[in-house]
Amino acid sequence: MERRFNKIPKLHVKKGDTVKVLAGDDKNKSGRILRVIVKEQRAVVEGINMVTKHKKPDANNPNGSIIKLEAPLHICKLMLMDAGKPTRIGRKLNADGKLQRYSKKTGDFIK
């Protein structure tokens, strides 16, 4: 969605949301969003898209190590979970006149 004045896109997910993965090796798994990279339209989800990273030896860790961490994945592969079920989202004005996300499945506002 291209915006007229503020060129940063408005995404359907935020940090802290619970999401379901729609495609890839971790399809149908769900997790909480730890970080959103807006410019790349990617998100890091807890326990999803795990990669192995090799650390070189240094002064603190003379033997080096192998660590597993979450890699970012594109937000088009994520769907927001509302009340335990995946749902599409929309935006509409709430009672205070602010634009807020709502669940298209239930019609309730999200957070």
Backbone as a printed PyTorch tensor [residue, N CA C, xyz], in Angstrom:
tensor([[[  0.8490,  -1.1770,   0.0000],
         [  0.0000,   0.0000,   0.0000],
         [  0.8930,   1.2390,   0.0000]],

        [[  0.8880,   1.9890,  -1.0690],
         [  1.7120,   3.1890,  -1.1980],
         [  1.0120,   4.3560,  -0.5240]],

        [[  1.7580,   5.0730,   0.2830],
         [  1.1740,   6.1990,   1.0010],
         [  1.6260,   7.5010,   0.3620]],

        [[  0.8040,   8.5240,   0.4650],
         [  1.0550,   9.7620,  -0.2510],
         [  2.1590,  10.6020,   0.3740]],

        [[  2.1190,  10.8260,   1.6830],
         [  3.0760,  11.7220,   2.3180],
         [  4.1820,  10.9590,   3.0430]],

        [[  3.8080,  10.0700,   3.9390],
         [  4.7900,   9.2820,   4.6540],
         [  5.0390,   8.0230,   3.8360]],

        [[  6.2260,   7.8640,   3.2660],
         [  6.4960,   6.7930,   2.3220],
         [  6.7730,   5.4480,   2.9930]],

        [[  6.8310,   5.4080,   4.3300],
         [  7.0210,   4.1430,   5.0210],
         [  5.6960,   3.3860,   4.9960]],

        [[  5.6840,   2.1380,   4.5070],
         [  4.4180,   1.4100,   4.3910],
         [  3.8250,   1.0520,   5.7500]],

        [[  2.4970,   0.9840,   5.8100],
         [  1.8030,   0.5860,   7.0250],
         [  1.5810,  -0.9130,   6.9480]],

        [[  2.0940,  -1.6400,   7.9250],
         [  2.0630,  -3.0910,   7.8990],
         [  0.9000,  -3.6410,   8.7180]],

        [[  0.5180,  -4.8880,   8.4490],
         [ -0.6050,  -5.4840,   9.1560],
         [ -0.1950,  -6.1690,  10.4570]],

        [[  1.1160,  -6.2390,  10.7410],
         [  1.5860,  -6.8650,  11.9750],
         [  2.4590,  -5.8910,  12.7530]],

        [[  2.5080,  -6.0880,  14.0720],
         [  3.3270,  -5.2640,  14.9560],
         [  4.1250,  -6.1700,  15.8800]],

        [[  5.0980,  -5.5950,  16.5530],
         [  5.8690,  -6.3160,  17.5540],
         [  4.9220,  -6.7630,  18.6690]],

        [[  5.0560,  -8.0210,  19.0710],
         [  4.2140,  -8.5510,  20.1370],
         [  2.9840,  -9.2970,  19.6530]],

        [[  2.6280,  -9.1650,  18.3680],
         [  1.4740,  -9.8900,  17.8210],
         [  1.7830, -11.3800,  17.7230]],

        [[  0.7590, -12.1940,  17.8590],
         [  0.8900, -13.6260,  17.6000],
         [  0.4560, -13.8730,  16.1620]],

        [[  1.3150, -14.5680,  15.4150],
         [  1.0490, -14.7750,  13.9930],
         [  1.1670, -16.2470,  13.6280]],

        [[  0.5580, -16.6160,  12.5010],
         [  0.6530, -17.9560,  11.9320],
         [  1.4500, -17.8440,  10.6430]],

        [[  2.3490, -18.8030,  10.3940],
         [  3.1550, -18.8110,   9.1810],
         [  2.3710, -19.5150,   8.0820]],

        [[  2.2520, -18.8640,   6.9160],
         [  1.4480, -19.3740,   5.8080],
         [  2.2490, -20.1860,   4.7930]],

        [[  3.5590, -19.9700,   4.7200],
         [  4.3530, -20.6460,   3.6840],
         [  5.7650, -20.9010,   4.1880]],

        [[  6.4160, -21.8800,   3.5870],
         [  7.8020, -22.1770,   3.9110],
         [  7.9380, -23.4370,   4.7460]],

        [[  9.1460, -23.6620,   5.2640],
         [  9.4290, -24.8570,   6.0550],
         [  8.6340, -24.8970,   7.3570]],

        [[  8.3190, -23.7380,   7.9180],
         [  7.6070, -23.6570,   9.1930],
         [  6.1180, -23.3880,   9.0030]],

        [[  5.5580, -23.8290,   7.8880],
         [  4.1420, -23.6010,   7.5780],
         [  3.2530, -24.1610,   8.6890]],

        [[  2.1950, -23.4120,   9.0290],
         [  1.1940, -23.7390,  10.0370],
         [  1.6950, -23.6220,  11.4760]],

        [[  2.9360, -23.1910,  11.6930],
         [  3.4150, -22.9350,  13.0510],
         [  3.0350, -21.5090,  13.4160]],

        [[  2.9710, -21.2490,  14.7200],
         [  2.6550, -19.8890,  15.1590],
         [  3.6720, -19.4400,  16.2000]],

        [[  3.8020, -18.1430,  16.3440],
         [  4.7490, -17.5780,  17.2960],
         [  4.4950, -16.0970,  17.4630]],

        [[  5.2480, -15.5020,  18.3950],
         [  5.1090, -14.0840,  18.7090],
         [  6.1810, -13.2970,  17.9590]],

        [[  5.8250, -12.1340,  17.4490],
         [  6.7790, -11.3020,  16.7080],
         [  7.7160, -10.6120,  17.6920]],

        [[  9.0240, -10.7930,  17.4690],
         [ 10.0360, -10.1880,  18.3250],
         [ 10.5060,  -8.8390,  17.7850]],

        [[ 10.5390,  -8.7160,  16.4380],
         [ 11.0660,  -7.4960,  15.8310],
         [ 10.4870,  -7.3620,  14.4390]],

        [[ 10.2010,  -6.1290,  14.0290],
         [  9.7060,  -5.8600,  12.6810],
         [ 10.6870,  -4.9260,  11.9920]],

        [[ 11.1220,  -5.3020,  10.7890],
         [ 12.0180,  -4.4660,   9.9870],
         [ 11.1450,  -3.8510,   8.8970]],

        [[ 10.7150,  -2.6110,   9.0850],
         [  9.7030,  -1.9870,   8.2410],
         [ 10.2150,  -1.7570,   6.8260]],

        [[ 11.4290,  -1.2600,   6.6720],
         [ 11.9370,  -0.9350,   5.3370],
         [ 12.0780,  -2.1710,   4.4520]],

        [[ 12.3840,  -3.3180,   5.0500],
         [ 12.5250,  -4.5520,   4.2840],
         [ 11.2420,  -5.3690,   4.2850]],

        [[ 10.2230,  -4.9330,   5.0060],
         [  8.9490,  -5.6290,   5.1740],
         [  9.1690,  -7.0620,   5.6540]],

        [[  9.9710,  -7.2010,   6.7010],
         [ 10.2850,  -8.4970,   7.2740],
         [ 10.0360,  -8.4720,   8.7780]],

        [[  9.8460,  -9.6530,   9.3540],
         [  9.6200,  -9.7630,  10.7860],
         [ 10.3770, -10.9680,  11.3230]],

        [[ 10.8340, -10.8620,  12.5750],
         [ 11.4810, -11.9680,  13.2600],
         [ 10.4490, -12.5570,  14.2070]],

        [[ 10.1510, -13.8560,  14.0380],
         [  9.1250, -14.5270,  14.8370],
         [  9.8030, -15.5350,  15.7570]],

        [[  9.3740, -15.5600,  17.0160],
         [  9.9570, -16.4200,  18.0390],
         [  9.8260, -17.9030,  17.6690]],

        [[ 10.9680, -18.5940,  17.5370],
         [ 10.9830, -20.0240,  17.2580],
         [ 10.7390, -20.4100,  15.8080]],

        [[ 10.6370, -19.4420,  14.9070],
         [ 10.3470, -19.7110,  13.4960],
         [ 11.5500, -19.3020,  12.6470]],

        [[ 11.8110, -20.0650,  11.5660],
         [ 12.8900, -19.7850,  10.6200],
         [ 14.2550, -19.7780,  11.3210]],

        [[ 14.5170, -20.8370,  12.0900],
         [ 15.7600, -20.9370,  12.8420],
         [ 16.9330, -21.2270,  11.8980]],

        [[ 18.0380, -20.5020,  12.0900],
         [ 19.2490, -20.7090,  11.3100],
         [ 20.4100, -20.9560,  12.2670]],

        [[ 21.4560, -21.6090,  11.7610],
         [ 22.6440, -21.9010,  12.5490],
         [ 23.7230, -20.8990,  12.1890]],

        [[ 24.3080, -20.2790,  13.2090],
         [ 25.3480, -19.2820,  12.9770],
         [ 26.6150, -19.7390,  13.6970]],

        [[ 27.7260, -19.7170,  12.9840],
         [ 29.0130, -20.1110,  13.5490],
         [ 29.7360, -18.8510,  14.0170]],

        [[ 30.1430, -18.8280,  15.2950],
         [ 30.8650, -17.6860,  15.8500],
         [ 32.3530, -18.0150,  15.8910]],

        [[ 33.1620, -17.0750,  15.4390],
         [ 34.6040, -17.2570,  15.4760],
         [ 35.1040, -17.1860,  16.9160]],

        [[ 36.2310, -17.8150,  17.1970],
         [ 36.8160, -17.6670,  18.5330],
         [ 37.2450, -16.2230,  18.7780]],

        [[ 37.0810, -15.7700,  20.0160],
         [ 37.5430, -14.4370,  20.4060],
         [ 38.0240, -14.5120,  21.8510]],

        [[ 38.3350, -13.3750,  22.4540],
         [ 38.8770, -13.3520,  23.8090],
         [ 37.8770, -13.9070,  24.8220]],

        [[ 36.5950, -13.6030,  24.6520],
         [ 35.5790, -14.0850,  25.5890],
         [ 35.2620, -15.5600,  25.3910]],

        [[ 35.3290, -16.0380,  24.1570],
         [ 34.9710, -17.4110,  23.8210],
         [ 36.0900, -18.0150,  22.9740]],

        [[ 37.1330, -18.5640,  23.6210],
         [ 38.3070, -19.0110,  22.8640],
         [ 38.0550, -20.2010,  21.9280]],

        [[ 37.0070, -20.9860,  22.1660],
         [ 36.7380, -22.1400,  21.3050],
         [ 35.7920, -21.8210,  20.1580]],

        [[ 35.1290, -20.6740,  20.1800],
         [ 34.1010, -20.3830,  19.2020],
         [ 32.8350, -21.1280,  19.5850]],

        [[ 31.7760, -20.9690,  18.8080],
         [ 30.5340, -21.6630,  19.1400],
         [ 29.6130, -21.7100,  17.9300]],

        [[ 28.5940, -22.5450,  18.0460],
         [ 27.5430, -22.6310,  17.0450],
         [ 26.2510, -22.2820,  17.7580]],

        [[ 25.5550, -21.2370,  17.2800],
         [ 24.3130, -20.8120,  17.9280],
         [ 23.1590, -20.8790,  16.9330]],

        [[ 21.9680, -21.1120,  17.4560],
         [ 20.7550, -21.1090,  16.6320],
         [ 19.9810, -19.8390,  16.9540]],

        [[ 19.5460, -19.1300,  15.9030],
         [ 18.7620, -17.9200,  16.1120],
         [ 17.7360, -17.7710,  15.0080]],

        [[ 16.7490, -16.9110,  15.2730],
         [ 15.6660, -16.6950,  14.3210],
         [ 16.1090, -15.7280,  13.2280]],

        [[ 15.8170, -16.0650,  11.9910],
         [ 16.0960, -15.1800,  10.8630],
         [ 14.7900, -14.4880,  10.4710]],

        [[ 14.8730, -13.2780,   9.9240],
         [ 13.6490, -12.5940,   9.5060],
         [ 12.9920, -13.2710,   8.3160]],

        [[ 11.6480, -13.1960,   8.2540],
         [ 10.9340, -13.6860,   7.0870],
         [  9.9370, -12.6250,   6.6400]],

        [[  9.5540, -12.6880,   5.3760],
         [  8.7160, -11.6470,   4.7920],
         [  7.3330, -11.6650,   5.4230]],

        [[  6.7570, -10.4590,   5.6240],
         [  5.4740, -10.3750,   6.3320],
         [  4.3020, -10.8940,   5.5140]],

        [[  4.4780, -11.0610,   4.1990],
         [  3.3860, -11.6210,   3.4010],
         [  3.1500, -13.0880,   3.7430]],

        [[  4.1020, -13.7230,   4.4130],
         [  3.9640, -15.1160,   4.8210],
         [  3.3500, -15.2520,   6.2060]],

        [[  2.9460, -14.1360,   6.8180],
         [  2.4050, -14.1420,   8.1780],
         [  0.9520, -13.6980,   8.1890]],

        [[  0.1500, -14.3440,   9.0310],
         [ -1.2410, -13.9390,   9.2150],
         [ -1.4910, -13.7770,  10.7120]],

        [[ -2.1210, -12.6820,  11.0780],
         [ -2.3790, -12.3610,  12.4730],
         [ -3.3500, -13.3560,  13.0930]],

        [[ -3.0680, -13.7600,  14.3330],
         [ -3.9620, -14.6470,  15.0770],
         [ -4.7680, -13.7860,  16.0540]],

        [[ -6.0860, -13.9570,  16.0340],
         [ -6.9590, -13.2510,  16.9540],
         [ -7.8370, -14.2870,  17.6440]],

        [[ -7.7390, -14.3730,  18.9470],
         [ -8.4840, -15.3540,  19.7480],
         [ -8.1780, -16.7780,  19.2880]],

        [[ -6.9130, -17.0340,  18.9490],
         [ -6.4860, -18.3780,  18.5810],
         [ -6.7650, -18.7880,  17.1590]],

        [[ -7.3760, -17.9180,  16.3560],
         [ -7.6770, -18.2410,  14.9630],
         [ -7.0620, -17.1840,  14.0480]],

        [[ -6.5550, -17.6050,  12.8670],
         [ -5.9990, -16.6260,  11.9350],
         [ -7.0930, -15.7440,  11.3390]],

        [[ -6.7800, -14.4720,  11.1650],
         [ -7.7600, -13.5310,  10.6350],
         [ -7.0760, -12.4760,   9.7830]],

        [[ -7.8220, -11.9640,   8.8150],
         [ -7.3570, -10.7950,   8.0700],
         [ -7.6660,  -9.5660,   8.9160]],

        [[ -6.9710,  -8.4750,   8.6330],
         [ -7.2340,  -7.2610,   9.3980],
         [ -7.6290,  -6.1220,   8.4690]],

        [[ -8.3250,  -5.1630,   9.0500],
         [ -8.6710,  -3.9320,   8.3580],
         [ -8.4080,  -2.7780,   9.3110]],

        [[ -8.6680,  -1.5800,   8.8470],
         [ -8.4960,  -0.4060,   9.7030],
         [ -9.7550,   0.4290,   9.6330]],

        [[-10.2390,   0.8600,  10.8040],
         [-11.3730,   1.7730,  10.8380],
         [-11.2640,   2.6390,  12.0800]],

        [[-12.0470,   3.7140,  12.1090],
         [-11.9930,   4.6540,  13.2230],
         [-12.6860,   4.0560,  14.4380]],

        [[-12.0420,   4.2160,  15.6080],
         [-12.6640,   3.7620,  16.8440],
         [-13.4780,   4.9050,  17.4520]],

        [[-13.9660,   4.7420,  18.6700],
         [-14.8150,   5.7440,  19.3210],
         [-14.0800,   7.0610,  19.5590]],

        [[-12.7520,   6.9890,  19.7180],
         [-11.9610,   8.2040,  19.9630],
         [-11.5930,   8.9200,  18.6690]],

        [[-11.9520,   8.3680,  17.5310],
         [-11.6270,   8.9850,  16.2500],
         [-10.2520,   8.6180,  15.7330]],

        [[ -9.6220,   7.5870,  16.3350],
         [ -8.3070,   7.1400,  15.8890],
         [ -8.4600,   5.9300,  14.9780]],

        [[ -7.5730,   5.8210,  13.9970],
         [ -7.5610,   4.6800,  13.1030],
         [ -6.9520,   3.4900,  13.8400]],

        [[ -7.6820,   2.3830,  13.9040],
         [ -7.2370,   1.2320,  14.6650],
         [ -7.4750,  -0.0470,  13.8690]],

        [[ -6.6330,  -1.0580,  14.0980],
         [ -6.7870,  -2.3430,  13.4190],
         [ -7.9790,  -3.0990,  13.9970]],

        [[ -8.6810,  -3.8320,  13.1280],
         [ -9.7630,  -4.6810,  13.6070],
         [ -9.7420,  -6.0100,  12.8670]],

        [[-10.2890,  -7.0300,  13.5010],
         [-10.3610,  -8.3560,  12.9210],
         [-11.5310,  -8.4400,  11.9610]],

        [[-11.2860,  -8.8690,  10.7230],
         [-12.3700,  -8.9900,   9.7590],
         [-13.2330, -10.2050,  10.0420]],

        [[-12.7170, -11.1700,  10.7930],
         [-13.4760, -12.3660,  11.1120],
         [-14.5200, -12.0840,  12.1970]],

        [[-14.0880, -11.3680,  13.2780],
         [-15.0020, -11.1100,  14.4020],
         [-15.5510,  -9.6970,  14.4070]],

        [[-14.8380,  -8.7530,  13.7760],
         [-15.2480,  -7.3600,  13.7760],
         [-14.7690,  -6.5820,  14.9870]],

        [[-14.0400,  -7.2400,  15.9000],
         [-13.5430,  -6.5860,  17.1140],
         [-12.2350,  -5.8690,  16.8380]],

        [[-11.9840,  -4.7930,  17.6080],
         [-10.7200,  -4.0700,  17.5160],
         [ -9.6090,  -4.9090,  18.1220]],

        [[ -8.4000,  -4.7720,  17.5710],
         [ -7.2270,  -5.5000,  18.0540],
         [ -6.3890,  -4.5530,  18.8990]],

        [[ -6.1810,  -4.9230,  20.1530],
         [ -5.4120,  -4.1390,  21.1370],
         [ -5.8370,  -2.7070,  21.1270]]])
